[in-house]
Coordinates of C-alpha atoms in Angstrom, one line a residue:
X162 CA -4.9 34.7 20.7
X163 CA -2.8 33.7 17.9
X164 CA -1.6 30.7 19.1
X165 CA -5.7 29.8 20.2
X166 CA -6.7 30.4 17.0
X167 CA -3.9 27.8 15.5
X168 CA -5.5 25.2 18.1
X169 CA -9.3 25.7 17.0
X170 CA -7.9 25.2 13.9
X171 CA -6.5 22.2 14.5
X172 CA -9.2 20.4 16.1
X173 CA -11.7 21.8 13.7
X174 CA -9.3 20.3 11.2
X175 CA -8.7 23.2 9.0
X176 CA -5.3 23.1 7.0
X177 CA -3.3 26.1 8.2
X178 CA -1.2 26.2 5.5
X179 CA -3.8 26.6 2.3
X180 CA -0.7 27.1 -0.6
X181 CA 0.9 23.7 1.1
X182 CA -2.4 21.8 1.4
X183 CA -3.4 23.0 -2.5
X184 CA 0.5 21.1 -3.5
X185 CA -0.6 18.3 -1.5
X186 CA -4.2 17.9 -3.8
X187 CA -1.9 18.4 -6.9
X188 CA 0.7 15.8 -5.9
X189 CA -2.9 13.6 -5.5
X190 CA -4.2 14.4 -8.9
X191 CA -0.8 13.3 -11.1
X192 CA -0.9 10.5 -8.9
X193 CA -4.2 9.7 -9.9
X194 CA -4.0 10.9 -13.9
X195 CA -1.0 8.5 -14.0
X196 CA -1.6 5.3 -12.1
X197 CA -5.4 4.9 -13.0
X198 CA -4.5 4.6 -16.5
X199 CA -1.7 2.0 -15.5
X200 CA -3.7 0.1 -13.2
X201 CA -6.5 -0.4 -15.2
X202 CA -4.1 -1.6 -18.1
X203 CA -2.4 -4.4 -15.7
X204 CA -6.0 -5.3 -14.6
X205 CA -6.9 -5.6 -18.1
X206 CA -4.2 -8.2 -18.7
X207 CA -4.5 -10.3 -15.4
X208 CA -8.5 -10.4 -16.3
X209 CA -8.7 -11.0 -20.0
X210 CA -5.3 -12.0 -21.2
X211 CA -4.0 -14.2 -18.8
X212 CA -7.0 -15.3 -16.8
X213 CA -5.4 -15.2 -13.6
X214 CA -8.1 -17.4 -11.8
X215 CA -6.3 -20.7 -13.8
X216 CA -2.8 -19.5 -13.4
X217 CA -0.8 -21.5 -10.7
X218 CA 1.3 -18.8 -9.4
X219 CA 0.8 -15.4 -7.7
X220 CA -1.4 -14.0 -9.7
X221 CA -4.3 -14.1 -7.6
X222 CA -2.2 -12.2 -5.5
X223 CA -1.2 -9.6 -7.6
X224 CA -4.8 -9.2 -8.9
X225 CA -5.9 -8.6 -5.5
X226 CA -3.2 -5.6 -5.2
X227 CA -3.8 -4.0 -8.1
X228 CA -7.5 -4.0 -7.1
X229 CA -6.9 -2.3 -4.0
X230 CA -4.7 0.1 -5.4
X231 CA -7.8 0.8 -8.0
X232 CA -10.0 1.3 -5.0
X233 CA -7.6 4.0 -3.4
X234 CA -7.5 5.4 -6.4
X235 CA -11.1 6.3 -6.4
X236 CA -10.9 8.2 -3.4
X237 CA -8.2 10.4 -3.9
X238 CA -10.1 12.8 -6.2
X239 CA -12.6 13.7 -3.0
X240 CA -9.7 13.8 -0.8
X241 CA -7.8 16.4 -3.1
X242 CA -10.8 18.4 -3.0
X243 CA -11.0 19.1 0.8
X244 CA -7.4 20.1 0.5
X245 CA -7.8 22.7 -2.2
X246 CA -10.5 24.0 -0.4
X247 CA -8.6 24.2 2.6
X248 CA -10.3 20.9 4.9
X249 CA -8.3 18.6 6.0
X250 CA -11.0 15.7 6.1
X251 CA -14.5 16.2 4.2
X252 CA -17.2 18.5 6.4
X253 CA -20.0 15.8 5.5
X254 CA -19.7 13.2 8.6
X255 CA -21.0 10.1 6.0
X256 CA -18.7 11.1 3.7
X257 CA -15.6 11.7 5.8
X258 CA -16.4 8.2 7.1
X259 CA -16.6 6.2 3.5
X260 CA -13.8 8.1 2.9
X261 CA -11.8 6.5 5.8
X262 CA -13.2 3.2 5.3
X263 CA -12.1 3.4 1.5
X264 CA -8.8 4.8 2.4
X265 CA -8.2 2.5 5.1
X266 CA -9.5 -0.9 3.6
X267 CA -7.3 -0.8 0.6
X268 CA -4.2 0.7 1.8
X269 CA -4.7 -2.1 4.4
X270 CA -5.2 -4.6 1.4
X271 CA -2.5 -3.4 -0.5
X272 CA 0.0 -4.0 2.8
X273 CA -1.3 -7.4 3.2
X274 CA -0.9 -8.7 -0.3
X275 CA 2.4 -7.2 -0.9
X276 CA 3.6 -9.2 2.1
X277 CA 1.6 -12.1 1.3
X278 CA 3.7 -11.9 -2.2
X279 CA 7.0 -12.2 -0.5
X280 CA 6.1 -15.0 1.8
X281 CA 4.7 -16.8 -1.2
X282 CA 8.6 -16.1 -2.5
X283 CA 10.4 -17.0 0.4
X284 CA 8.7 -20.5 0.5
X285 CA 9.5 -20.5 -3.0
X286 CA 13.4 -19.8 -2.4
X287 CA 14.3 -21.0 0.9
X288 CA 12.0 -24.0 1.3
X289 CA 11.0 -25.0 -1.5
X290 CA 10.4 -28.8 -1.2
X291 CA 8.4 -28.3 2.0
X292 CA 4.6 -28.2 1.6
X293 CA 2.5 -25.1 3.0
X294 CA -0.9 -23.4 4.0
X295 CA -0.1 -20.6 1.2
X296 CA 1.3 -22.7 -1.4
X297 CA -1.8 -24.8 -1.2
X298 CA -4.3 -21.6 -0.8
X299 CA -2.7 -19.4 -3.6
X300 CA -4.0 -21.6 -6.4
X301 CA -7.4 -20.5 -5.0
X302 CA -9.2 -17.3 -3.9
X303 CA -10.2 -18.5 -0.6
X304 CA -6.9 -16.6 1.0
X305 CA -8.0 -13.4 -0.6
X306 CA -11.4 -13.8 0.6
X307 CA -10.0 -14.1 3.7
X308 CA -7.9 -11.3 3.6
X309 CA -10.1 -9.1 2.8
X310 CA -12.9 -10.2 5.4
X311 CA -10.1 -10.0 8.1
X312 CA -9.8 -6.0 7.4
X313 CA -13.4 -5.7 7.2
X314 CA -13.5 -5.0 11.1
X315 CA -10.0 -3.3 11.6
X316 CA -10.8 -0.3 9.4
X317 CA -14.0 0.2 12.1
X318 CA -11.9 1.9 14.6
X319 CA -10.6 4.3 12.2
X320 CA -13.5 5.1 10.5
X321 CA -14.3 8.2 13.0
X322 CA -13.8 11.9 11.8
X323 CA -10.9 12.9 15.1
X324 CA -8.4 10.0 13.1
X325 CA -8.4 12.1 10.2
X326 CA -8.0 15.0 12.1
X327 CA -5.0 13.4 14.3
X328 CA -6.7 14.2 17.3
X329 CA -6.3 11.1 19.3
X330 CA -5.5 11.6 22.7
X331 CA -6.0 15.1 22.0
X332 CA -5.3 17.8 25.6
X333 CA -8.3 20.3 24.9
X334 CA -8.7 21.9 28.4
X335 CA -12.6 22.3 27.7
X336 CA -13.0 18.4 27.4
X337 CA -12.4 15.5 30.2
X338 CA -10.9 12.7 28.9
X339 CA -12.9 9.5 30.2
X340 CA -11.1 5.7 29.9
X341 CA -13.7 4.6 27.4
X342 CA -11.9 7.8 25.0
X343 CA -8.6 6.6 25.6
X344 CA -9.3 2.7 25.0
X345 CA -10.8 4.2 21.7
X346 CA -8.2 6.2 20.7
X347 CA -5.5 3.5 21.8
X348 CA -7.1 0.7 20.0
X349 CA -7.1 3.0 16.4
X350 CA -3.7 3.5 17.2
X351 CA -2.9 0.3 17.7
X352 CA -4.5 -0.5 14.4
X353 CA -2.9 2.5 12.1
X354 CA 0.5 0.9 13.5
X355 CA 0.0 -2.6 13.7
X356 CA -0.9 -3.0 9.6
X357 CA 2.6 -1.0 8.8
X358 CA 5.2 -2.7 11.3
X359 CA 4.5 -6.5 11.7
X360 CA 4.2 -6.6 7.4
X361 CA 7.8 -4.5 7.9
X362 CA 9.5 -7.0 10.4
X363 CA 8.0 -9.8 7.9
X364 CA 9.7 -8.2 5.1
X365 CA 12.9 -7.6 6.3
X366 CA 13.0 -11.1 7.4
X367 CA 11.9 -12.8 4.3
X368 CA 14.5 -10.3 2.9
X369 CA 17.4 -11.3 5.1
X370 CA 16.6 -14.8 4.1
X371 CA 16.3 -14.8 0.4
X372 CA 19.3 -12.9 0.8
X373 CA 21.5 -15.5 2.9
X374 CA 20.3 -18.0 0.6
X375 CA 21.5 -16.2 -2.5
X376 CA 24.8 -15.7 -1.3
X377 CA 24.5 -19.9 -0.5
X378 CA 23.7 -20.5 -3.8
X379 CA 27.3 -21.7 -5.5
X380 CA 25.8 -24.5 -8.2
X381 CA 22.6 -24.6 -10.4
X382 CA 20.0 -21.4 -11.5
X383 CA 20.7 -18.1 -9.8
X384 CA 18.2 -16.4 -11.9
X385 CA 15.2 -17.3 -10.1
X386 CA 17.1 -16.7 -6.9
X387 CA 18.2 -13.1 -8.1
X388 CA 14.9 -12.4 -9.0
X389 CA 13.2 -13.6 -5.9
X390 CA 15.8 -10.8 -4.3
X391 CA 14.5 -8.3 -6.7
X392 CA 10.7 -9.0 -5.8
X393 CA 11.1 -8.7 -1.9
X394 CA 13.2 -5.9 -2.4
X395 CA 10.9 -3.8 -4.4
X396 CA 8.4 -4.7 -1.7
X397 CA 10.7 -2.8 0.9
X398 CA 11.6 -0.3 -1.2
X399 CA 7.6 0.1 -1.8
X400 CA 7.1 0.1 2.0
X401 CA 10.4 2.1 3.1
X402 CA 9.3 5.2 0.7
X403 CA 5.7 5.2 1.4
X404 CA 4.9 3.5 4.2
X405 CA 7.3 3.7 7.1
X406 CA 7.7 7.7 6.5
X407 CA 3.5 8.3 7.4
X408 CA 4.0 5.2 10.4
X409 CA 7.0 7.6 12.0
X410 CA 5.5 11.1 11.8
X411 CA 2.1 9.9 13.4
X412 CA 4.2 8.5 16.2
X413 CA 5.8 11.9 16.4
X414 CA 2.0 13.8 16.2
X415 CA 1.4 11.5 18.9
X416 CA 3.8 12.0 20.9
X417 CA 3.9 16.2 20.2
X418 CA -0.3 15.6 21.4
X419 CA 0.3 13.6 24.9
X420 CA 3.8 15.9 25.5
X421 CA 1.6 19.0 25.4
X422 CA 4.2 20.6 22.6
X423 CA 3.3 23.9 21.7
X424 CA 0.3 24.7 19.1
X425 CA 2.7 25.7 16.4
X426 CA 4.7 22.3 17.0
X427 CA 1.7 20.3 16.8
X428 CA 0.6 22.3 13.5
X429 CA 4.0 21.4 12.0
X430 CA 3.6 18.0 13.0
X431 CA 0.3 17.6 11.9
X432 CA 1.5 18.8 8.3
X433 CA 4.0 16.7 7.8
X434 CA 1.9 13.6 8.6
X435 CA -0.7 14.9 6.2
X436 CA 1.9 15.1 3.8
X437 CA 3.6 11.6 4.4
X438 CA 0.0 10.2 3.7
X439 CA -0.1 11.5 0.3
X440 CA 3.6 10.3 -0.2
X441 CA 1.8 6.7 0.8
X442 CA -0.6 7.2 -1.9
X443 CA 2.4 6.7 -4.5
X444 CA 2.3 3.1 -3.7
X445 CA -0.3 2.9 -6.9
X446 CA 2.3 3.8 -9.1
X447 CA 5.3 1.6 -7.5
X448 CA 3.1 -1.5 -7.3
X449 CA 3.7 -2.1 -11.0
X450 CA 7.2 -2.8 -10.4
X451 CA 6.5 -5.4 -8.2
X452 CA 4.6 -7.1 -11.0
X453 CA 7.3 -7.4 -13.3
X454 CA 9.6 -8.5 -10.8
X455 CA 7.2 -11.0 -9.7
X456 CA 6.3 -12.6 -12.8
X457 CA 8.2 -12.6 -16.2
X458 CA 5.2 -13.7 -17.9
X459 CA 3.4 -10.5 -17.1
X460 CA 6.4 -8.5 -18.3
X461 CA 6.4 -10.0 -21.4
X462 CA 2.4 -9.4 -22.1
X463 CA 2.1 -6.1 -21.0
X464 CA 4.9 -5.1 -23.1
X465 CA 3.3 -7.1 -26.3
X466 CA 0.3 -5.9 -25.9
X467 CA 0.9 -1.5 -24.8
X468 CA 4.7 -1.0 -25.6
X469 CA 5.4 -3.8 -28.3
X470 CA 8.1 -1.6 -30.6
X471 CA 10.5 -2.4 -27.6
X472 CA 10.2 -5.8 -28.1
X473 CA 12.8 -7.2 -31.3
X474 CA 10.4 -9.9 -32.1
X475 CA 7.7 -8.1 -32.2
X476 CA 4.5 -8.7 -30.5
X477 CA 3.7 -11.7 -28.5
X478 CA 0.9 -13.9 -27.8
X479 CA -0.3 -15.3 -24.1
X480 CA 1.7 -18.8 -25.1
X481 CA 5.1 -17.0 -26.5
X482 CA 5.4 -14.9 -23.8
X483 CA 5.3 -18.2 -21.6
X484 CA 7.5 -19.5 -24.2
X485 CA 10.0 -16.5 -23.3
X486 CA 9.9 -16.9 -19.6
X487 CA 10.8 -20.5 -19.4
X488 CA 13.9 -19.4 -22.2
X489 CA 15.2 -16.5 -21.5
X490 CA 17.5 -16.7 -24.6
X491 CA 14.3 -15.8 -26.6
X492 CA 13.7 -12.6 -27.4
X493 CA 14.1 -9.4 -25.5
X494 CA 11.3 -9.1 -22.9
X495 CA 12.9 -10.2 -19.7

């Protein structure tokens, strides 16, 4: 009877460990008090400071990311709440599916313009005479456009209330599973995985890459090429701490739900993917990183303009700090 009651709670998707689901909305809230601040700071700067829409470099990219992390950020507060109160998804079936679509669209966004970021770099590093489709599109927002439409109709299949849940696939002995279910449930899948591992494999091999061609490097600047190794490592770093962990344990809650594990296995696996997700969350606070890496500009600004007693010359305007990253002898701010 124990164990039954452990199931219902599962599918009903009620968080069977209250104390561990109440850290889990905490962890959410500091992650929200400290990266909304942040992120609305570096979208201050890329809007009104250095009017990313006439730069010539990434920025359009980096806009793009730190407005999907904005986005997440919005949703988390609603999120926490269903954990403190013990839900795992909100009990409103509108709701529940904004809330996925949110969730789902801008995590997705975030993925894609983190890897769009190190392409952009690799071209930069390791072919950077040859002409291409992003170096011609970057300079414009038709890629982002595009981007964003593209994830427009993959967050449909996991905008249903049994994703949040984890019940895909799911053996209840009171309900047939018909093909139509499965396809569903497979497709989702499918999704959830495919936005995590093809970005990875494109990572690791702009990474490998950069890398070789660092270590080929013997004559002329190695600064831009040690910096490009810093950007696309960040990236991985980014995806190996919050990204990869959530993609592993839903492959084990899959696995624990088509194995027939025990209830109390599939509880403990259903926990620690819950968890893993709001470890992916912390992606709005690491995606800052990635900004300074990316552009010394940017570095140089935001520290003028929120943290300027760090800087020995004092603050900067938009045209020193360009100043500063064409000479690095100047000043303190790379």
């Amino acid at each position: 009877m124990a164990n039954g009651s452990v199931y219902q709670l599962i599918e009903d998707c009620e968080a069977t460990h209250k104390a561990l689901y109440k850290f889990y909305a905490a962890v959410m809230i500091i992650t929200v008090i400290l990266a909304l601040p942040l992120n609305a700071s570096v979208l201050h700067l890329f809007i009104f400071k250095m009017k990313f829409w006439k730069s010539n470099s990434n920025h359009v990219f980096l806009f793009n990311l730190v407005l999907a992390d904005i986005l997440l950020l919005f949703s988390l507060p609603i999120k926490a709440y269903n954990y403190i109160q013990g839900e795992r998804r909100n009990s409103n079936d509108a709701v529940c599916k904004a809330m996925l679509f949110m969730l789902f669209l801008n995590r997705g966004a975030s993925i894609a313009f983190l890897t769009v970021t190190s392409i952009d770099r690799y071209f930069n590093v390791v072919h950077p005479g040859r002409k291409n489709l992003l170096k011609a599109l970057k300079k414009s927002p038709h890629i982002s456009i595009f981007i964003w439409l593209l994830l427009l109709p993959l967050t449909i299949p996991t905008m249903l209330k049994n994703f949040d849940c984890c019940n895909s696939h799911k053996s209840d002995g009171n309900q047939e599973d018909t093909l139509v279910k499965d396809v569903v449930d497979s497709l989702r899948e499918a999704v959830f995985f495919t936005q995590i591992v093809i970005p990875f494999v494109i990572l690791v091999y702009c990474t490998a890459r950069i890398v070789n061609r660092l270590r080929k490097k013997t004559v002329g600047d190695r600064t831009k090429l040690r910096r490009a190794v810093f950007v696309v490592t960040s990236v991985m770093v980014v995806f190996s701490i919050c990204f990869l962990p959530c993609a592993i344990a839903r492959a084990v809650l899959l696995l624990a739900r088509v194995e027939e594990w025990r209830e109390a296995s599939q509880d403990k696996a259903a926990v620690v993917f819950d968890g893993l997700m709001v470890l992916s969350y912390l992606d709005c606070l690491l995606d800052p990183l990635i900004y300074c890496f990316c552009s010394t500009k940017f570095k140089a600004l935001y520290l003028s303009n929120y943290f300027p007693f760090l800087l020995k010359d004092g603050p900067l305007s938009l045209d020193s700090s360009t100043a500063n990253a064409s000479n690095p002898k100047r000043g303190n701010v790379i």
